[in-house]
Coordinates of C-alpha atoms in Angstrom, one line a residue:
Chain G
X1 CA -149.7 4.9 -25.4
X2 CA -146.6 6.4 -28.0
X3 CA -143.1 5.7 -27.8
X4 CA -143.2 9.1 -26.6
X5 CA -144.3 8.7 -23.2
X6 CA -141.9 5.8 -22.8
X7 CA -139.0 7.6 -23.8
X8 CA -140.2 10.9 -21.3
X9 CA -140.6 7.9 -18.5
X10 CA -137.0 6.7 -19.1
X11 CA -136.0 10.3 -19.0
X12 CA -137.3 11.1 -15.8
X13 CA -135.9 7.7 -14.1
X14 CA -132.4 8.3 -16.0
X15 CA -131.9 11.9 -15.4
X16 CA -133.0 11.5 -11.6
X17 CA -131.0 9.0 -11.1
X18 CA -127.9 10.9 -12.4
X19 CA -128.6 13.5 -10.1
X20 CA -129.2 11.0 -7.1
X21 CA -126.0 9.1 -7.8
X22 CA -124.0 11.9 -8.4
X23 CA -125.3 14.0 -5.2
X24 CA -125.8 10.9 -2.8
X25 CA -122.0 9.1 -2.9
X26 CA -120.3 12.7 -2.1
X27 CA -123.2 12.8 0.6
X28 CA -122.3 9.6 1.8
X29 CA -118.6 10.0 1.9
X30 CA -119.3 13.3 3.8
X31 CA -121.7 11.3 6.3
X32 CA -118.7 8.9 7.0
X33 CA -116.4 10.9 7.2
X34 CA -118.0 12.7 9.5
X35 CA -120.2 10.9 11.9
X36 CA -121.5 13.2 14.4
X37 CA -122.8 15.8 10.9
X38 CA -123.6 12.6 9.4
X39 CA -125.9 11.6 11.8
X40 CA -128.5 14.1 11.3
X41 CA -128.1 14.3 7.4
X42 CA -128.8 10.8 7.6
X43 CA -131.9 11.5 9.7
X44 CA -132.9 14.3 6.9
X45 CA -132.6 12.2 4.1
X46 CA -134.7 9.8 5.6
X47 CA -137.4 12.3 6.5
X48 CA -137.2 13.1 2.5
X49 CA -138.6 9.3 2.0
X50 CA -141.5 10.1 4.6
X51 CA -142.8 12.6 2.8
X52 CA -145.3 11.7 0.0
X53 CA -143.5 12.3 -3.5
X54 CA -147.0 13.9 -4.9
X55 CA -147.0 16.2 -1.9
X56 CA -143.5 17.5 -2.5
X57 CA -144.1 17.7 -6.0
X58 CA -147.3 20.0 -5.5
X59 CA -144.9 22.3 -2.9
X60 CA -142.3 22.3 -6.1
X61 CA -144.5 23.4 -8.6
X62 CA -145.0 26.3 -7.0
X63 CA -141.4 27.1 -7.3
X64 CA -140.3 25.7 -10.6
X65 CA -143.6 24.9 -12.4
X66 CA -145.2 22.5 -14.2
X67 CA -142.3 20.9 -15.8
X68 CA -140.1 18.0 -15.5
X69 CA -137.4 20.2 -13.4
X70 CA -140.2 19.8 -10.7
X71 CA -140.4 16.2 -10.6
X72 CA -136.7 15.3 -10.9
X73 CA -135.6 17.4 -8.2
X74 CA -138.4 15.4 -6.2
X75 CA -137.3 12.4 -7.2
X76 CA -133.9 12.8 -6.5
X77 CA -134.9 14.2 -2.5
X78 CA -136.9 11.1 -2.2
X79 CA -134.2 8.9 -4.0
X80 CA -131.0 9.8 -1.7
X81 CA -132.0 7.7 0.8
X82 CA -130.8 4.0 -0.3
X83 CA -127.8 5.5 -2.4
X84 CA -126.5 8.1 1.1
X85 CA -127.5 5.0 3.7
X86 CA -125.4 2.7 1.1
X87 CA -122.8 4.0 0.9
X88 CA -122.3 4.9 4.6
X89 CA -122.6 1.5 5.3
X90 CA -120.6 0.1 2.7
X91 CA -117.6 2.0 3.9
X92 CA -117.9 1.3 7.4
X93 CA -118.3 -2.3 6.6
X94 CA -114.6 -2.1 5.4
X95 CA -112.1 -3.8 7.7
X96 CA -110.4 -1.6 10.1
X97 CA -107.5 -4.1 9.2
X98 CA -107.8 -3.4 5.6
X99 CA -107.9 1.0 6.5
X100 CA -105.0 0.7 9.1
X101 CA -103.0 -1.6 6.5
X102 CA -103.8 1.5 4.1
X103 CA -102.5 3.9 6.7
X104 CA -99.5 2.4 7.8
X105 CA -98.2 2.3 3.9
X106 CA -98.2 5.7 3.8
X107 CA -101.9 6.6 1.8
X108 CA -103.6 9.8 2.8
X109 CA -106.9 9.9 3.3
X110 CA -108.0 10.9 -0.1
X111 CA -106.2 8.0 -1.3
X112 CA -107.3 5.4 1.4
X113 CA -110.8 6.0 0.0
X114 CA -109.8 6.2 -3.5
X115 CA -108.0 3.0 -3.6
X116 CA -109.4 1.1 -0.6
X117 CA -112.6 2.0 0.9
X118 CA -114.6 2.5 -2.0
X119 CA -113.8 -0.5 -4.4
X120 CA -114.1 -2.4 -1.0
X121 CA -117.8 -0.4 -0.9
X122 CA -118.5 -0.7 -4.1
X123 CA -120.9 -3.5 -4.4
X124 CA -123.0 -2.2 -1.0
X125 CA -123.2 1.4 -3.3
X126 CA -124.1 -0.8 -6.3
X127 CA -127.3 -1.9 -4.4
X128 CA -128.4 1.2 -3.3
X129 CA -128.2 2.4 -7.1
X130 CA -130.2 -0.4 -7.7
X131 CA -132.6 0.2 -5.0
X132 CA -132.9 4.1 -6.0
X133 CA -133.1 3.2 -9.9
X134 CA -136.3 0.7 -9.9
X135 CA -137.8 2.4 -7.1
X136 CA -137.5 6.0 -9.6
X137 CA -139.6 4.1 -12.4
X138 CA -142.3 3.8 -10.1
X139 CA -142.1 7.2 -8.6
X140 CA -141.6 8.8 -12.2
X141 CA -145.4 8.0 -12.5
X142 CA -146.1 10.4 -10.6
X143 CA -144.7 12.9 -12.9
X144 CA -147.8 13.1 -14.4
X145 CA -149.5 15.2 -12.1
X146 CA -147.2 18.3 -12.5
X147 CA -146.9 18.4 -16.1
X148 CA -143.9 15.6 -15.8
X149 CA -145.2 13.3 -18.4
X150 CA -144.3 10.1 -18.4
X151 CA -146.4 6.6 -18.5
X152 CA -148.1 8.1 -15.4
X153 CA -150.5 9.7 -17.9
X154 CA -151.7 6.4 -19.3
X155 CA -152.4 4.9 -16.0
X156 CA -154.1 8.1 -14.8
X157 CA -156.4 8.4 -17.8
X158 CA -156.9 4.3 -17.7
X159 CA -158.1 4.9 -14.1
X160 CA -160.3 7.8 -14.6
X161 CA -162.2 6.0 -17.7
X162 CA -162.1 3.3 -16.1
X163 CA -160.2 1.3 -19.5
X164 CA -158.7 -1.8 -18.0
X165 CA -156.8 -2.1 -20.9
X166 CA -154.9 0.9 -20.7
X167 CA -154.2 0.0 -17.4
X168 CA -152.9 -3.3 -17.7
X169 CA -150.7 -2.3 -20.6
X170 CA -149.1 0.7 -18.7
X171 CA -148.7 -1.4 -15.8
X172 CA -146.7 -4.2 -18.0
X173 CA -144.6 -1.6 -19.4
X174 CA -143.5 -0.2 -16.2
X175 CA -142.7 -3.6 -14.6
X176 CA -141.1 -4.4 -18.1
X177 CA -138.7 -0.9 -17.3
X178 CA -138.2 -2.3 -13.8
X179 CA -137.6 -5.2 -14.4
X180 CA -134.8 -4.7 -16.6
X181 CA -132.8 -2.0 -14.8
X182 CA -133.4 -4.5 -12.0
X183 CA -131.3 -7.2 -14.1
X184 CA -129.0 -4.9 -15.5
X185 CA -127.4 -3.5 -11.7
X186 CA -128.1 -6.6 -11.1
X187 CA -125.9 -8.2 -13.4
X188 CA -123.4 -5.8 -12.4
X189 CA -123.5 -6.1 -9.2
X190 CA -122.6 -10.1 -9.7
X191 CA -120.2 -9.0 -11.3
X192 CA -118.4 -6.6 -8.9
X193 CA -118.7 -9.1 -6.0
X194 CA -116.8 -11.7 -7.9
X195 CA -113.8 -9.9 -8.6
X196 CA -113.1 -9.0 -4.7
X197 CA -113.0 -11.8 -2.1
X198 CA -115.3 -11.0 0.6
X199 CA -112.3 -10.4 3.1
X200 CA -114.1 -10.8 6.5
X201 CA -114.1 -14.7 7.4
Chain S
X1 CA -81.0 2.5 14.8
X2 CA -84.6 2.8 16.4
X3 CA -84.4 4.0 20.0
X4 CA -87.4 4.0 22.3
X5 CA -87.4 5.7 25.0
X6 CA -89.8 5.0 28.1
X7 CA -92.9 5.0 25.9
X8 CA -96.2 4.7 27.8
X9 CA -99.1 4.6 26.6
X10 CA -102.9 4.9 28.4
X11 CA -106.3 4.2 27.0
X12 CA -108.2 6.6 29.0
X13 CA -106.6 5.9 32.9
X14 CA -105.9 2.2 31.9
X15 CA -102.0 1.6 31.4
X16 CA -101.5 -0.5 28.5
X17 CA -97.6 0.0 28.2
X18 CA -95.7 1.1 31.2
X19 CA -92.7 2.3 30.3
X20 CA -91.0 0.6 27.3
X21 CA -87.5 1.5 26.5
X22 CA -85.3 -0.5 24.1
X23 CA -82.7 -0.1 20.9
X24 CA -82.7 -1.6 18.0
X25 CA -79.0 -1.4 15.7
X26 CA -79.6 -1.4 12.2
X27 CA -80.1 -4.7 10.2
X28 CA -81.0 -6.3 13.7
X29 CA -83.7 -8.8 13.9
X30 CA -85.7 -8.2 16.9
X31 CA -88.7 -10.1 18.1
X32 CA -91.4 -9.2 20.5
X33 CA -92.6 -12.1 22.0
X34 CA -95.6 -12.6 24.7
X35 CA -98.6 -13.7 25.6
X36 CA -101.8 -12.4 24.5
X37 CA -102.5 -8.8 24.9
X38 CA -99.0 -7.8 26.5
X39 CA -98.8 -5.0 24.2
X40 CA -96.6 -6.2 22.0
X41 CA -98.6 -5.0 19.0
X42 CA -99.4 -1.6 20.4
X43 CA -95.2 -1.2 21.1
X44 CA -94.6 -1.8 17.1
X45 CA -97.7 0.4 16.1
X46 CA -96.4 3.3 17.8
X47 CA -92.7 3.2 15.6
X48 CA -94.9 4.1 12.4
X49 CA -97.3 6.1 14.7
X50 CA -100.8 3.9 13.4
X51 CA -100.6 4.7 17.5
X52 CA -99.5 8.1 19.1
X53 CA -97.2 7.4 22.4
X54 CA -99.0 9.1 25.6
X55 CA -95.7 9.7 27.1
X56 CA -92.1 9.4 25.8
X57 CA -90.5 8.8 22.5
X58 CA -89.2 7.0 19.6
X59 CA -86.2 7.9 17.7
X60 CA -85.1 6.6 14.5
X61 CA -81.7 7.3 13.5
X62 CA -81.7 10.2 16.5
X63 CA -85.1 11.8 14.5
X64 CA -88.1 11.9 16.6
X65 CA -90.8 10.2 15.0
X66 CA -93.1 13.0 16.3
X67 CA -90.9 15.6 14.1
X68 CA -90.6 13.4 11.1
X69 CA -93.7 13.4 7.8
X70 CA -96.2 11.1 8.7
X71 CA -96.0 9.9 5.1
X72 CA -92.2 10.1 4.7
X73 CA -92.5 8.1 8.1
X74 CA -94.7 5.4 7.2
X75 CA -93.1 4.8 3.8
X76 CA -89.6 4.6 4.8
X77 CA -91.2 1.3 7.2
X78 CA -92.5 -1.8 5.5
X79 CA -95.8 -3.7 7.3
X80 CA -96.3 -7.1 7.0
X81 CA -99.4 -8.4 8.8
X82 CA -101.7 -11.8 8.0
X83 CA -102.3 -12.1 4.9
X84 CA -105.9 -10.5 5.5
X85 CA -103.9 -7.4 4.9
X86 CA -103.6 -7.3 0.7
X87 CA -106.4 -5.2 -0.6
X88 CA -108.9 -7.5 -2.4
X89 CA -110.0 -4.9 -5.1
X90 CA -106.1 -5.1 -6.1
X91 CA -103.8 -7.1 -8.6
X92 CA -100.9 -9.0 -6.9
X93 CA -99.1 -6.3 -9.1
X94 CA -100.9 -3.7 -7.8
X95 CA -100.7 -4.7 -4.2
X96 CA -96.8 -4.4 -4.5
X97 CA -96.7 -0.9 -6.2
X98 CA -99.0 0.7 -3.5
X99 CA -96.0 2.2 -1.9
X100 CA -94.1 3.4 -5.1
X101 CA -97.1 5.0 -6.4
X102 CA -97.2 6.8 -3.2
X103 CA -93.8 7.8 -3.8
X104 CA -94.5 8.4 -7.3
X105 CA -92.1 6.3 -9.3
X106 CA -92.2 6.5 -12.6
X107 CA -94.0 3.0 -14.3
X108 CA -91.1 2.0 -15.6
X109 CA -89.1 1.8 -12.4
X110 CA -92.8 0.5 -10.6
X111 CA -92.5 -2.3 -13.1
X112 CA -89.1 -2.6 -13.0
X113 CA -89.3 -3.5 -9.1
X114 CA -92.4 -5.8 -9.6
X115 CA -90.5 -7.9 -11.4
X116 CA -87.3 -8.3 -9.4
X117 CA -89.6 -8.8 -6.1
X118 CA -91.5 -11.4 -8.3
X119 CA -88.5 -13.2 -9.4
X120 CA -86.7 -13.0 -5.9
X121 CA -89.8 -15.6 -4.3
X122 CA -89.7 -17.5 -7.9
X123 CA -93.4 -16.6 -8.7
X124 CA -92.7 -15.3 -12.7
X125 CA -94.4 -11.8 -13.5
X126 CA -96.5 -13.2 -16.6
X127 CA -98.2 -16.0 -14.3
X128 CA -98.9 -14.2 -11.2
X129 CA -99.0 -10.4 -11.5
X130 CA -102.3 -9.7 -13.0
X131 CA -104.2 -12.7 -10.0
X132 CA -106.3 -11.4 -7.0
X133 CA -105.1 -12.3 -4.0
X134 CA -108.0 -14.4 -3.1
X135 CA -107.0 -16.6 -6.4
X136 CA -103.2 -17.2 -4.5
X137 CA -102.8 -20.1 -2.0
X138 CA -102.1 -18.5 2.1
X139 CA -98.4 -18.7 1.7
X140 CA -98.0 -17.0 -1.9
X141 CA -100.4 -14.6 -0.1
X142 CA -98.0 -13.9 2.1
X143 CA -95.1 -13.5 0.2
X144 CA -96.6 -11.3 -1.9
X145 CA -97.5 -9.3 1.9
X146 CA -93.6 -9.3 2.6
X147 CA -92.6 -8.4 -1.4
X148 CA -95.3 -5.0 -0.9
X149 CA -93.3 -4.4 2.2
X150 CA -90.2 -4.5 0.6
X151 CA -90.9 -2.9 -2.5
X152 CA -89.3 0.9 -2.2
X153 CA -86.6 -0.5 -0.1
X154 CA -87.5 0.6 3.8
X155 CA -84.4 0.6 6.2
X156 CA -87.0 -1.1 8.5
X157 CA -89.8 -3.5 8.6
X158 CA -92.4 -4.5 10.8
X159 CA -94.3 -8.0 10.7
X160 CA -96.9 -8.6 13.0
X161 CA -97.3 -12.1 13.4
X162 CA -97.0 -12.4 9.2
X163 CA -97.2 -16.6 9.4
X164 CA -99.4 -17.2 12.1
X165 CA -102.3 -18.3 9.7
X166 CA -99.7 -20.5 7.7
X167 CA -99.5 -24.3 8.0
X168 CA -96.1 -25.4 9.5
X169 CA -94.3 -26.6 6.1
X170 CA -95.1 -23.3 4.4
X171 CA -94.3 -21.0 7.6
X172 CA -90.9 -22.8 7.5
X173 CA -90.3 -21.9 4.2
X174 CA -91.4 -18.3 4.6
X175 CA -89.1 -17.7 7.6
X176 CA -85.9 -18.9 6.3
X177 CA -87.2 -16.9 3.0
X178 CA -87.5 -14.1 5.0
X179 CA -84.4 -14.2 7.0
X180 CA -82.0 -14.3 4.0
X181 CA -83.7 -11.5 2.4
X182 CA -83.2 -9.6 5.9
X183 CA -79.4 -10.0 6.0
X184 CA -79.0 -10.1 2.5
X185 CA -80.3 -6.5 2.7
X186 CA -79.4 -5.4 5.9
X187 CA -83.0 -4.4 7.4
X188 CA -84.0 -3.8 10.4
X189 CA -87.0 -6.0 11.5
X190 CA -89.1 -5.6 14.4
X191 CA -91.0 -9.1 14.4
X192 CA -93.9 -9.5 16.9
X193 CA -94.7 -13.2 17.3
X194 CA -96.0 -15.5 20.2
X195 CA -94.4 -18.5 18.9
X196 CA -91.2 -19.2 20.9
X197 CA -90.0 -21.6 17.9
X198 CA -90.4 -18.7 15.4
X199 CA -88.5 -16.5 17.6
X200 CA -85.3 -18.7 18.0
X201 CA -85.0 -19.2 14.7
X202 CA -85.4 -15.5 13.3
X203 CA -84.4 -13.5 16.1
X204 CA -80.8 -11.6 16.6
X205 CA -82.8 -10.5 20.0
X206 CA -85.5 -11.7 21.8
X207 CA -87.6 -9.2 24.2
X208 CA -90.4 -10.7 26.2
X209 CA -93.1 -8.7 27.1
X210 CA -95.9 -9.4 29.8
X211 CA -98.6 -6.4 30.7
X212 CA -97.0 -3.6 29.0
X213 CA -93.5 -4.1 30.2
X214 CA -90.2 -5.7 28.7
X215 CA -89.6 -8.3 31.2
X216 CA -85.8 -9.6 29.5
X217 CA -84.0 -8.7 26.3
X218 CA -81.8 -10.9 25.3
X219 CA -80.3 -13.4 22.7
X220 CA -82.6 -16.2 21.8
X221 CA -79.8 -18.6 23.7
X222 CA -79.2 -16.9 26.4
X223 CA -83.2 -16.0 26.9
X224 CA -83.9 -19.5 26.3
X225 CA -81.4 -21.4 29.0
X226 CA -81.5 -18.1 31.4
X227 CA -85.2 -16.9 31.4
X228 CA -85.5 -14.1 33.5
X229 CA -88.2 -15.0 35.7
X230 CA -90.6 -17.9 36.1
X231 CA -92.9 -16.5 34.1
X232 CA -91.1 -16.8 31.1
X233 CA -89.6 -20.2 31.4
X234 CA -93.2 -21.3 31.7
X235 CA -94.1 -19.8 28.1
X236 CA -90.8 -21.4 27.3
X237 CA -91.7 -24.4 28.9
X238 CA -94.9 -24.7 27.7
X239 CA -94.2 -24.3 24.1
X240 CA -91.6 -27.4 24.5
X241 CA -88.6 -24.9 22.7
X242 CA -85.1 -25.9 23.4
X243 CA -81.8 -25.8 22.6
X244 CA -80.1 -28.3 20.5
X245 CA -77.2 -29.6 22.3
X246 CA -74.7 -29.3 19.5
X247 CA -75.5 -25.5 19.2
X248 CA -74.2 -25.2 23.6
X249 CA -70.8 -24.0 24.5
X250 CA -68.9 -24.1 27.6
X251 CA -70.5 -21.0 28.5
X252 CA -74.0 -22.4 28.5
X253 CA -73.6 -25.2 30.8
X254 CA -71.3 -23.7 33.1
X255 CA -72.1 -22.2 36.7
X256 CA -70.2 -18.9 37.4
X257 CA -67.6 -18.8 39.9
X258 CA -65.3 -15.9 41.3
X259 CA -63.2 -15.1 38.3
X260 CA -59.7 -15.9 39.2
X261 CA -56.5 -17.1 37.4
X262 CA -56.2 -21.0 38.5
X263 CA -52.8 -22.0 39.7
X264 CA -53.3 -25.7 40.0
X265 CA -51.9 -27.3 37.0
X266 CA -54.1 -30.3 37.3
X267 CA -57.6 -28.7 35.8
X268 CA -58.8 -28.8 32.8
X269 CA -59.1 -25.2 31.2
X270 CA -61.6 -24.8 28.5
X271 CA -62.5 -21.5 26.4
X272 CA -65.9 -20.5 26.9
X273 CA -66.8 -20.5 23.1
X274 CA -65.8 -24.3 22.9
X275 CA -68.8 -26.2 21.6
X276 CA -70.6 -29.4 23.8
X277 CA -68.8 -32.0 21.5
X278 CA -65.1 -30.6 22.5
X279 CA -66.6 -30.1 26.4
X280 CA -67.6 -34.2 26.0
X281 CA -64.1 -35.6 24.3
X282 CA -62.0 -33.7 27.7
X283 CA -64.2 -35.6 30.2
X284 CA -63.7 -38.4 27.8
X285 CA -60.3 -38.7 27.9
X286 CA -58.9 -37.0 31.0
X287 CA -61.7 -38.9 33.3
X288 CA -62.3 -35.5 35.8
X289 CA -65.0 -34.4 36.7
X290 CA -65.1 -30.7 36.7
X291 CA -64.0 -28.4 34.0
X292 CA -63.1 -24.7 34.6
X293 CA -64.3 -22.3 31.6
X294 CA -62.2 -19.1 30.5
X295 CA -63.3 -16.3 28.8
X296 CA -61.4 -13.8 26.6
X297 CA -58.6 -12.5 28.9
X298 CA -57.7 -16.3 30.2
X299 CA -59.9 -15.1 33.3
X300 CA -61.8 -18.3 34.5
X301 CA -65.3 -17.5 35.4
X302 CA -66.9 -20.6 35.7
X303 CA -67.2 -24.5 36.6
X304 CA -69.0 -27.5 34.5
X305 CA -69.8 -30.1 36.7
X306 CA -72.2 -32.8 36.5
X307 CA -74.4 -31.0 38.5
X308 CA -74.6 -28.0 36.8
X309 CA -75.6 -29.4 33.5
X310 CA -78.7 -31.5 34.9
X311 CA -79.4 -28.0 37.1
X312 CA -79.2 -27.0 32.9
X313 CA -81.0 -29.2 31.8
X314 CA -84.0 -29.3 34.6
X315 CA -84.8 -25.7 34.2
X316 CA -85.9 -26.8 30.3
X317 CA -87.9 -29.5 31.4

């Protein structure tokens, strides 16, 4: 195992989860926004979690290649779910006294949701960043397969020469990566909830 | 002046106000009073159109609302609800420039107002512009819910039932805080409460409402020893409000009679304005037991009797 692989593992989880954040709040938004349309992107994204990551990332390959391209944009499908689901619910779990307050002052919508809904929403989206960002370092392991890299590598080769060391070692690393994005989001996440009073009594 | 004119309003074939039509003068305090789901809140949602009328409309200042900018609209009329209704994420400082900002005031003139609001309910900038609401006690909460409304000026303000979650002492304070601000700056207020006490003391005009409909408009007073119907003197009743006898005149205890100049010499003559304490001091001294009331053109128009004031004084019971 080189610091390499690490670093290539914490690529894939950070890079993915760029993507996923970036992509899945707007997607969110849009499902809120929108219920009926949001209903069925809803029931897409989660159909993105049923699938197998491997097997998407074998359909991938034939399009983008061996690479890491292949196995971020997999991750990211299988990643919207908790981020798109979060951050519909988070924003309908605003008060409707808190959005009609917002209305009658005179905010449009852009800034309702600006100013409102989604510092109101914020620690539900937190969660689902959480969720999608320890749940990626175990899914960046499969990288491996399609040329990805990654510590997927070490625990494949562990397994096939059967070297429990390399296995346990790998393993510790990964829950070591986990582990401490866990805290980290976490930790903010703590943080977020203290500075709002949770309004509903 | 607000005018509304025979507003309905349905929820799919379910009539949940039938026909509404009042005015309100500027820098009038008007309450709505009524029992639970009268539609008292729905009336006072529909002036900054959080709910569309089905049928009629609402003027302000001979505008429809329907032909005014919603946002122009909305910002030109303060809310104050519970205190649930600051936004959490935001600064008591922040809470109060929500409406400039939409305006877009510069920061200078945002901070500028702050300050003045802050000072006018003594809580000082440095101390309490930079807490979260949930750090302020229920009643600075409040304030701070009534300084937001006020803070770009609004020619009108609505408060729905602002001090119902306040404990007595501190709803006192509010209200009489509230009503010198109001005629200090002329608003108009349209105040929806269901607290009889609460209207007398901050209403220029009280409108009961029962099942969509205004069942009497009148002055606190007058709504108060006169109730319209026996539905009303029950809420009355029940809510043990009355009149303090040294705020009665003549024209409160009396029982009309034909108006007609009195020839007899003998009567006692009394102006209608004339306050219980004078009414006392003639029956006092002149030991009859009936005194005629005037009003303004010398016309008398009505007899205090014995009678008349326990018939007075058993309706309040």
């Amino acid at each position: 195992m080189t610091w390499e692989m690490v670093f290539e593992h914490l690529y894939l989880v950070i890079v993915s989860c760029f993507f996923v954040v970036a992509f899945g709040i707007p997607i969110g938004i849009f499902t809120y926004y929108h219920p009926k349309a949001g209903k069925i992107v809803l029931t897409v994204v989660d159909l993105f979690q049923t699938v197998p990551v491997l097997a998407v990332m074998g359909l991938l390959m034939t399009v983008f290649g061996a690479n890491s391209v292949t196995v971020i944009i997999s991750m990211v499908l299988y990643l919207l779910l908790p981020i798109v689901r979060n951050t519909n619910t988070g924003l309908n779990s605003v008060s409707p006294i808190l959005k009609e307050t917002a209305d009658a002052m005179g905010m449009n919508r852009w800034q309702r949701l600006k100013s409102v809904e989604f510092p109101m929403a914020f620690s539900f989206i937190l969660t689902g960043i959480r969720i999608a960002v320890v749940t990626a370092v175990g899914v960046a392991v499969f990288g491996t397969f399609v040329g990805g890299g990654g510590l997927g590598s070490i625990l494949y080769r562990g397994i096939r020469i059967q070297n429990f060391d390399l296995i346990i070692s790998g393993t510790l690393v990964l829950m070591l990566m986990s582990v401490f994005f866990d805290y980290l989001l976490g930790f903010l996440e703590k943080r977020q909830g203290g500075i709002y009073e949770k309004t509903e009594r | 002046m607000i005018e509304y004119r025979n507003i309905k309003k349905y929820y799919g074939d379910k009539p949940i106000i039938r026909g509404v039509s009042f005015t309100v003068e500027k820098g009038q305090f008007v309450v709505i009073i009524g029992p639970s789901g009268c539609g008292k809140t729905t009336t006072v949602k529909m002036l900054n159109r959080l709910i569309d009328a089905s049928e009629g409309e609402i003027l302000i200042d001979g505008v429809s609302t329907k032909d005014m900018d919603l946002i122009k609209l909305r910002t030109s009329i303060g809310y104050v609800i519970q205190q649930i209704g600051l936004f959490p994420n935001m600064t008591v400082e922040e809470n109060i420039s929500v409406v400039p900002r939409i305006m877009k005031w510069d920061k200078e003139k945002t901070l500028n107002r702050v300050k003045e609001l802050l000072n006018m309910v003594n809580m000082p900038y440095n101390e309490y512009a930079g807490k979260y609401p949930r750090q302020l006690s229920g009643g600075q909460q409040q304030r701070i819910g009534v300084l937001r409304a006020l803070a770009v000026n609004p020619p009108i303000i609505i408060m729905d039932e602002p001090f119902g979650a306040l404990d007595p002492i501190t709803r006192e304070i509010l209200q009489s805080e509230v009503k010198k601000i109001q005629r200090e700056l002329n608003i108009t207020v349209l105040f929806i409460t269901h607290d009889m006490h609460e209207a007398m003391k901050m209403a220029d005009r009280i409108l009961f409402m029962d099942q969509g409909k205004i069942l009497q408009d009148a002055p606190p007073k007058e709504m108060l020893l006169h109730p319209a119907n026996e539905e009303i003197s029950k809420f009355i009743t029940l809510q043990e409000v009355s009149v303090k006898g040294s705020q009665m005149t003549a024209e409160d205890l009396m029982e009309a009679v034909d108006a007609e100049p009195m020839r007899d010499e003998a009567v006692i003559i009394v102006d209608k304005k004339d306050r219980l304490s004078e009414i006392a001091k003639h029956y006092e001294l002149s030991g009859v037991d009936r005194l005629y009331v005037k009003d303004e053109t010398g016309r008398v128009t009505g007899v205090i009797t014995v009678e008349s004031i326990i018939r007075l004084l058993m309706k309040q019971v």
